Coordinates of C-alpha atoms and ligand atoms in Angstrom, one line a residue:
X1 CA -82.9 300.8 40.7
X2 CA -80.7 299.6 37.8
X3 CA -79.7 296.2 39.2
X4 CA -77.8 294.1 36.7
X5 CA -78.7 290.8 38.1
X6 CA -81.6 289.4 40.1
X7 CA -81.1 290.0 43.8
X8 CA -78.6 287.4 45.3
X9 CA -77.9 285.9 41.9
X10 CA -74.3 284.9 42.4
X11 CA -74.5 282.3 39.6
X12 CA -75.7 284.8 37.1
X13 CA -73.0 287.2 38.1
X14 CA -70.3 284.5 37.9
X15 CA -71.5 283.4 34.4
X16 CA -71.4 287.0 33.3
X17 CA -67.9 287.6 34.7
X18 CA -66.6 284.4 33.0
X19 CA -68.1 285.4 29.7
X20 CA -66.6 288.9 29.9
X21 CA -63.1 287.6 30.8
X22 CA -63.3 285.0 28.0
X23 CA -64.2 287.6 25.4
X24 CA -61.3 289.8 26.4
X25 CA -58.8 286.9 26.5
X26 CA -59.9 285.6 23.1
X27 CA -59.1 289.1 21.8
X28 CA -55.7 289.2 23.4
X29 CA -54.0 285.8 22.8
X30 CA -50.8 287.0 24.5
X31 CA -52.6 287.4 27.8
X32 CA -53.1 283.6 28.1
X33 CA -49.4 283.1 27.7
X34 CA -48.7 285.8 30.4
X35 CA -51.2 284.7 33.0
X36 CA -52.1 281.1 32.4
X37 CA -55.1 279.2 33.7
X38 CA -54.7 280.3 37.3
X39 CA -54.5 283.9 36.1
X40 CA -57.8 283.5 34.3
X41 CA -59.5 282.3 37.5
X42 CA -58.0 285.4 39.2
X43 CA -59.3 287.6 36.5
X44 CA -62.8 286.2 36.9
X45 CA -62.6 286.9 40.7
X46 CA -61.5 290.5 40.0
X47 CA -64.3 290.8 37.4
X48 CA -66.8 289.7 40.0
X49 CA -65.4 292.3 42.4
X50 CA -65.8 295.0 39.7
X51 CA -69.4 293.9 39.0
X52 CA -70.4 294.2 42.7
X53 CA -68.9 297.6 42.9
X54 CA -70.7 298.6 39.8
X55 CA -74.0 297.3 41.1
X56 CA -73.5 299.2 44.4
X57 CA -72.7 302.4 42.5
X58 CA -75.6 302.1 40.1
X59 CA -78.1 301.1 42.8
X60 CA -77.2 304.2 44.8
X61 CA -77.0 306.5 41.7
X62 CA -73.3 307.3 42.6
X63 CA -71.1 307.5 39.5
X64 CA -68.3 309.0 41.5
X65 CA -68.3 305.8 43.7
X66 CA -67.5 303.6 40.7
X67 CA -65.0 306.2 39.5
X68 CA -63.3 306.0 42.9
X69 CA -63.2 302.2 42.7
X70 CA -61.6 302.3 39.2
X71 CA -59.1 304.9 40.4
X72 CA -58.2 302.5 43.3
X73 CA -58.0 299.5 41.0
X74 CA -55.9 301.3 38.5
X75 CA -53.4 302.3 41.2
X76 CA -53.2 298.7 42.3
X77 CA -52.4 297.7 38.7
X78 CA -49.7 300.2 38.6
X79 CA -48.2 299.5 42.0
X80 CA -48.3 295.7 41.5
X81 CA -46.9 296.1 38.0
X82 CA -49.8 294.7 36.1
X83 CA -50.4 296.1 32.6
X84 CA -53.0 299.0 32.8
X85 CA -53.9 298.3 29.2
X86 CA -55.5 295.0 30.5
X87 CA -57.7 297.1 32.9
X88 CA -58.7 299.4 30.0
X89 CA -59.4 296.4 27.7
X90 CA -61.4 294.6 30.4
X91 CA -63.6 297.7 31.2
X92 CA -64.2 298.3 27.5
X93 CA -65.2 294.7 27.0
X94 CA -67.6 295.0 29.9
X95 CA -69.1 298.2 28.5
X96 CA -69.6 296.5 25.1
X97 CA -71.5 293.6 26.7
X98 CA -73.7 296.0 28.7
X99 CA -74.5 297.9 25.5
X100 CA -75.4 294.6 23.7
X101 CA -77.7 293.7 26.6
X102 CA -79.3 297.1 26.6
X103 CA -78.0 297.9 30.1
X104 CA -77.3 301.5 29.2
X105 CA -76.9 302.9 32.7
X106 CA -74.1 300.5 33.5
X107 CA -72.5 301.2 30.1
X108 CA -72.6 305.0 31.0
X109 CA -70.9 304.4 34.3
X110 CA -68.1 302.5 32.5
X111 CA -67.9 305.2 29.9
X112 CA -67.4 307.8 32.6
X113 CA -64.5 305.9 34.2
X114 CA -62.9 305.0 30.9
X115 CA -63.0 308.6 29.8
X116 CA -61.2 309.7 33.0
X117 CA -58.9 306.7 33.3
X118 CA -55.7 308.4 32.0
X119 CA -56.1 311.3 34.3
X120 CA -56.6 309.2 37.5
X121 CA -53.9 309.5 40.2
X122 CA -51.2 306.7 39.8
X123 CA -50.6 306.5 43.5
X124 CA -52.8 307.9 46.3
X125 CA -51.4 310.8 48.3
X126 CA -50.0 310.2 51.8
X127 CA -52.6 310.2 54.6
X128 CA -50.1 311.8 56.9
X129 CA -50.8 315.3 55.9
X130 CA -48.8 318.4 56.9
X131 CA -51.7 320.1 58.5
X132 CA -52.0 317.4 61.2
X133 CA -51.1 319.0 64.6
X134 CA -50.0 315.5 65.8
X135 CA -48.2 314.6 62.5
X136 CA -44.9 313.7 64.1
X137 CA -46.6 311.4 66.6
X138 CA -48.6 309.8 63.8
X139 CA -45.4 309.1 61.9
X140 CA -43.7 307.8 65.0
X141 CA -46.7 305.5 65.7
X142 CA -46.6 304.2 62.1
X143 CA -43.0 303.4 62.1
X144 CA -43.0 301.7 65.5
X145 CA -45.9 299.4 64.4
X146 CA -44.3 298.7 61.0
X147 CA -41.2 297.6 63.0
X148 CA -43.5 295.3 65.1
X149 CA -42.8 297.4 68.2
X150 CA -46.2 297.2 69.9
X151 CA -44.7 298.1 73.3
X152 CA -43.1 301.2 71.8
X153 CA -46.3 302.3 70.1
X154 CA -48.3 301.6 73.3
X155 CA -45.8 303.8 75.3
X156 CA -46.2 306.6 72.8
X157 CA -49.9 306.7 73.1
X158 CA -50.0 306.2 76.9
X159 CA -47.4 308.9 77.5
X160 CA -49.5 311.3 75.5
X161 CA -52.7 310.3 77.3
X162 CA -50.9 310.7 80.6
X163 CA -49.7 314.1 79.6
X164 CA -53.3 315.1 79.2
X165 CA -53.8 314.9 75.4
X166 CA -57.5 314.0 75.0
X167 CA -58.2 310.5 73.7
X168 CA -60.3 312.0 70.9
X169 CA -57.2 313.9 69.6
X170 CA -55.2 310.7 69.7
X171 CA -57.9 308.9 67.8
X172 CA -58.4 311.5 65.1
X173 CA -54.8 312.7 64.6
X174 CA -52.7 309.7 65.4
X175 CA -54.5 306.3 65.1
X176 CA -56.9 307.3 62.2
X177 CA -54.4 308.8 59.8
X178 CA -51.8 306.1 60.5
X179 CA -54.4 303.3 59.9
X180 CA -55.3 305.0 56.6
X181 CA -51.6 305.4 55.7
X182 CA -51.0 301.7 56.3
X183 CA -53.9 301.0 54.0
X184 CA -52.4 303.2 51.4
X185 CA -49.0 301.5 51.8
X186 CA -50.7 298.1 51.3
X187 CA -52.4 299.4 48.2
X188 CA -49.0 300.6 46.9
X189 CA -47.5 297.1 47.5
X190 CA -45.2 298.6 50.2
X191 CA -46.5 296.7 53.2
X192 CA -47.6 293.1 53.3
X193 CA -51.0 291.8 54.4
X194 CA -49.4 290.4 57.7
X195 CA -47.9 293.8 58.4
X196 CA -51.2 295.5 57.9
X197 CA -53.0 292.9 60.0
X198 CA -50.4 293.3 62.8
X199 CA -50.9 297.0 62.7
X200 CA -54.7 296.7 63.0
X201 CA -54.5 294.1 65.8
X202 CA -52.0 296.2 67.8
X203 CA -54.1 299.3 67.4
X204 CA -57.2 297.5 68.6
X205 CA -55.3 296.3 71.6
X206 CA -54.1 299.8 72.4
X207 CA -57.6 301.1 72.1
X208 CA -58.9 298.5 74.5
X209 CA -56.2 299.4 77.0
X210 CA -57.2 303.0 76.7
X211 CA -60.7 302.2 78.1
X212 CA -59.9 303.3 81.7
X213 CA -59.0 306.7 80.2
X214 CA -62.3 307.1 78.4
X215 CA -64.1 308.3 81.6
X216 CA -67.7 308.3 80.8
X217 CA -68.8 311.9 81.3
X218 CA -71.9 312.7 83.3
X219 CA -74.8 311.1 81.6
X220 CA -76.7 313.4 79.3
X221 CA -79.6 311.0 78.8
X222 CA -78.9 310.5 75.1
X223 CA -78.6 307.0 73.6
X224 CA -76.6 305.7 70.7
X225 CA -76.3 302.3 69.1
X226 CA -73.3 301.9 66.9
X227 CA -72.8 299.1 64.4
X228 CA -71.4 297.9 61.1
X229 CA -73.7 296.7 58.4
X230 CA -73.9 293.0 57.6
X231 CA -70.7 291.9 55.8
X232 CA -68.7 294.8 57.0
X233 CA -65.5 293.9 58.8
X234 CA -64.0 297.4 59.2
X235 CA -65.1 298.2 62.7
X236 CA -62.4 300.4 64.2
X237 CA -63.9 303.6 62.8
X238 CA -67.3 303.0 64.3
X239 CA -65.7 301.9 67.5
X240 CA -64.0 305.3 67.6
X241 CA -67.4 307.0 67.0
X242 CA -68.9 305.1 69.9
X243 CA -66.0 305.9 72.2
X244 CA -66.1 309.6 71.5
X245 CA -69.9 309.6 72.3
X246 CA -69.2 307.7 75.5
X247 CA -66.6 310.2 76.6
X248 CA -69.1 312.9 76.1
X249 CA -71.9 311.6 78.2
X250 CA -73.9 309.5 75.7
X251 CA -75.1 306.1 76.7
X252 CA -73.4 304.5 73.7
X253 CA -73.4 300.8 72.8
X254 CA -70.9 299.4 70.3
X255 CA -72.1 296.2 68.6
X256 CA -69.0 295.5 66.4
X257 CA -68.5 294.2 62.9
X258 CA -71.1 292.6 60.4
X259 CA -74.4 292.5 62.2
X260 CA -77.3 291.1 60.2
X261 CA -80.0 293.6 59.1
X262 CA -82.8 291.8 60.9
X263 CA -80.9 291.8 64.2
X264 CA -80.2 295.5 64.0
X265 CA -83.9 296.3 63.3
X266 CA -85.0 294.1 66.3
X267 CA -82.5 295.9 68.6
X268 CA -83.6 299.4 67.5
X269 CA -87.2 298.3 68.0
X270 CA -86.4 297.1 71.5
X271 CA -84.1 299.8 72.7
X272 CA -85.3 302.8 70.7
X273 CA -82.0 304.7 70.7
X274 CA -82.0 308.4 69.8
X275 CA -79.4 307.6 67.1
X276 CA -78.4 304.5 65.2
X277 CA -74.9 305.0 63.9
X278 CA -74.3 302.8 60.9
X279 CA -70.9 302.2 59.4
X280 CA -70.1 301.0 55.8
X281 CA -66.6 300.9 54.3
X282 CA -66.9 298.4 51.5
X283 CA -69.2 299.9 48.8
X284 CA -70.8 296.5 47.9
X285 CA -72.3 296.5 51.4
X286 CA -74.3 299.7 50.6
X287 CA -77.4 297.9 49.3
X288 CA -77.7 296.2 52.7
X289 CA -77.4 299.6 54.4
X290 CA -80.3 300.9 52.2
X291 CA -82.3 297.8 53.0
X292 CA -81.7 298.4 56.7
X293 CA -82.8 302.0 56.5
X294 CA -85.9 301.0 54.6
X295 CA -86.8 298.3 57.2
X296 CA -86.4 300.8 60.1
X297 CA -88.4 303.5 58.3
X298 CA -91.3 301.1 57.6
X299 CA -91.4 299.8 61.2
X300 CA -93.6 302.1 63.4
X301 CA -91.8 300.8 66.5
X302 CA -88.6 302.3 65.4
X303 CA -90.1 305.7 65.1
X304 CA -88.0 308.5 66.7
X305 CA -84.6 306.9 66.0
X306 CA -82.4 309.0 63.7
X307 CA -80.1 307.1 61.4
X308 CA -76.6 308.5 60.9
X309 CA -74.2 306.9 58.5
X310 CA -70.5 307.1 57.9
X311 CA -67.4 305.4 56.5
X312 CA -65.3 305.3 53.3
X313 CA -67.9 305.5 50.6
X314 CA -69.7 308.4 52.3
X315 CA -66.5 310.3 52.7
X316 CA -65.8 309.9 49.0
X317 CA -69.4 310.8 47.8
X318 CA -70.6 313.6 50.1
X319 CA -74.2 313.2 48.8
X320 CA -74.5 309.5 49.2
X321 CA -76.1 309.5 52.6
X322 CA -79.1 311.3 51.3
X323 CA -79.5 308.9 48.4
X324 CA -79.6 305.9 50.7
X325 CA -82.2 307.6 52.9
X326 CA -80.2 308.3 56.1
X327 CA -80.9 311.3 58.3
X328 CA -77.3 312.4 58.6
X329 CA -73.7 311.7 57.8
X330 CA -70.5 312.8 59.4
X331 CA -66.9 312.5 58.1
X332 CA -65.4 311.5 61.4
X333 CA -66.1 310.7 65.1
X334 CA -65.9 314.3 66.4
X335 CA -68.1 315.8 63.7
X336 CA -70.6 313.0 64.4
X337 CA -70.8 314.1 68.0
X338 CA -71.3 317.7 67.0
X339 CA -74.3 316.8 64.9
X340 CA -75.8 314.5 67.5
X341 CA -75.4 317.0 70.4
X342 CA -77.2 319.7 68.4
X343 CA -79.9 317.3 67.4
X344 CA -80.3 315.7 70.8
X345 CA -79.3 318.2 73.6
X346 CA -78.7 316.7 77.1
X347 CA -81.9 315.9 79.0
X348 CA -80.4 314.5 82.2
Ligands
B12_1 C1 -57.7 297.8 58.9 C2 -58.3 297.5 57.5 C3 -58.9 296.3 57.3 C4 -59.1 295.2 58.3 C5 -60.3 295.7 59.2 C6 -60.1 295.2 60.7 C7 -61.0 295.8 61.7 N1 -61.1 295.1 62.8 O1 -61.6 296.9 61.5 C8 -59.4 294.0 57.5 C9 -58.1 293.2 57.3 C10 -60.5 293.1 58.0 C11 -59.7 294.6 56.1 C12 -60.3 293.8 55.1 C13 -60.6 294.3 53.9 N2 -60.2 295.5 53.4 CO1 -59.5 297.0 54.5 N3 -58.7 298.4 55.3 C14 -58.2 298.5 56.5 C15 -57.6 299.9 56.7 C16 -56.1 299.8 56.5 C17 -57.9 300.7 57.9 C18 -59.4 300.9 58.3 C19 -59.5 301.8 59.5 O2 -59.6 301.3 60.6 N4 -59.4 303.1 59.3 C20 -59.3 304.1 60.3 C21 -60.7 304.5 60.8 C22 -60.6 305.3 62.0 O3 -61.2 305.4 59.7 P1 -62.6 305.1 59.1 O4 -62.9 303.7 59.0 O5 -62.7 306.0 57.9 O6 -63.6 305.7 60.2 C23 -63.8 307.1 60.5 C24 -64.8 307.8 59.6 O7 -64.9 307.2 58.3 C25 -66.0 307.9 60.3 N5 -67.0 306.8 60.3 C26 -66.8 305.5 60.1 N6 -67.9 304.8 60.3 C27 -68.9 305.7 60.7 C28 -70.2 305.6 61.0 C29 -70.9 306.7 61.4 C30 -72.4 306.6 61.7 C31 -70.3 308.0 61.4 C32 -71.1 309.2 61.7 C33 -69.0 308.1 61.0 C34 -68.3 307.0 60.7 O8 -65.6 308.1 61.7 C35 -64.5 307.2 61.9 C36 -63.6 307.8 63.0 O9 -63.3 309.1 62.7 C37 -58.3 300.7 55.5 C38 -57.5 301.9 55.0 C39 -58.4 303.2 55.2 N7 -58.3 304.1 54.3 O10 -59.2 303.3 56.1 C40 -58.4 299.5 54.5 C41 -59.4 299.6 53.3 C42 -60.7 300.2 53.8 N8 -59.7 298.2 53.0 C43 -59.8 298.0 51.8 C44 -60.1 296.7 51.2 C45 -60.0 296.6 49.7 C46 -60.3 295.6 52.0 C47 -60.7 294.2 51.5 C48 -61.7 294.1 50.4 C49 -59.4 293.5 51.2 C50 -59.6 292.1 50.7 N9 -59.4 291.9 49.4 O11 -59.9 291.2 51.4 C51 -61.3 293.5 52.8 C52 -62.8 293.6 53.0 C53 -63.4 293.2 54.3 C54 -64.8 293.4 54.5 N10 -65.7 292.6 53.9 O12 -65.2 294.3 55.2 C55 -59.6 299.2 50.9 C56 -61.0 299.7 50.4 C57 -60.8 300.3 49.0 C58 -62.0 300.7 48.3 N11 -61.9 301.3 47.2 O13 -63.1 300.3 48.7 C59 -58.9 300.2 51.9 C60 -59.2 301.7 51.8 C61 -57.4 299.9 51.8 C62 -56.8 300.5 50.6 N12 -56.2 301.7 50.6 O14 -56.8 299.9 49.5 N13 -59.3 295.9 56.0

């Protein structure tokens, strides 16, 4: 529905992006002086990014998804001190080209974001919220890892686990909010990419070291396969989902990041899990998630497997899971378990 370009038409998309950037730059002669030739290439890459987000939003009928993207982009412009007028001008130019082409749905999505642009939040709110019962620990974890103190962060988590705090609490209230906070700080230009990568790598190591604490509960006979869609590199969230299921007696298998659609279908066909848990963070990966769901639905050998989805775009558009044809959605690992336990009570 509403695709701008033929499927996989990278060339068409690039030509379109170049045309749109050129049109805006010709209108704003000062921009060439400010950004130069390198800057123009950068703008084309950014335009391509905007186009794939727009395609993902249009193809899933989610105007709020594109709005969220523009809010995010605008805050990046502000925090990296890039002139927001250039964002407005670029989006207006894009809208104009879509109208000329008769792509009115895309023009409408742009119109929505342009109308709301001035009211969008300049900087996102902190992810370390006051209602977090482990807020102090989350702040402590964040500051230790930002100071490259992995041993200190490890001690913090292991002392808490040794004191009997359930791993799921540490996941939900310490690791999850601090990872989201480090993402926010990156978006605000307050932490560097190496700092963010160090934070992620250290957190993955700590999660791996926690495995002896996971203690697989008595098996309830339910089966889960947990995976990221093709192209998706954000895999910590789905790993948490899988761990929480494991701790609660599910026979849960975690496949990791970016698994091709065909391979996931074959595995579901072979293993027939009760639930396939599918994670998507980057909205342009949504069309592949829809394709996977379609392929599973049309395969009679996959009958009986329920498809649950989750991740960033679903948390920002609560209705999106229905529109891509999933059976369920959960905001986080513990609510996913609640849904799955109700749907599949223990049999063993
Ligand atoms: C770590 C990280 C990365 C790492 C990921 C490493 C890894 N091994 O996972 C790396 C460096 C690879 C990365 C890359 C990118 N990232 Co990044 N990343 C993050 C960061 C900081 C943390 C992600 C995380 O682990 N969160 C914590 C987990 C626990 O939360 P969660 O993922 O939401 O998962 C929970 C729920 O959503 C739910 N859930 C998740 N999946 C599922 C599935 C099911 C079935 C269910 C039921 C529930 C469920 O349960 C989970 C546990 O409770 C986020 C910030 C953020 N807000 O999350 C940015 C973030 C997601 N990244 C972002 C971006 C832009 C990118 C890049 C495009 C950057 C770039 N230009 O290269 C690339 C894209 C890579 C790709 N193709 O996938 C943006 C996305 C913004 C947007 N509007 O889309 C964010 C939000 C940062 C920001 N604030 O700007 N990133």
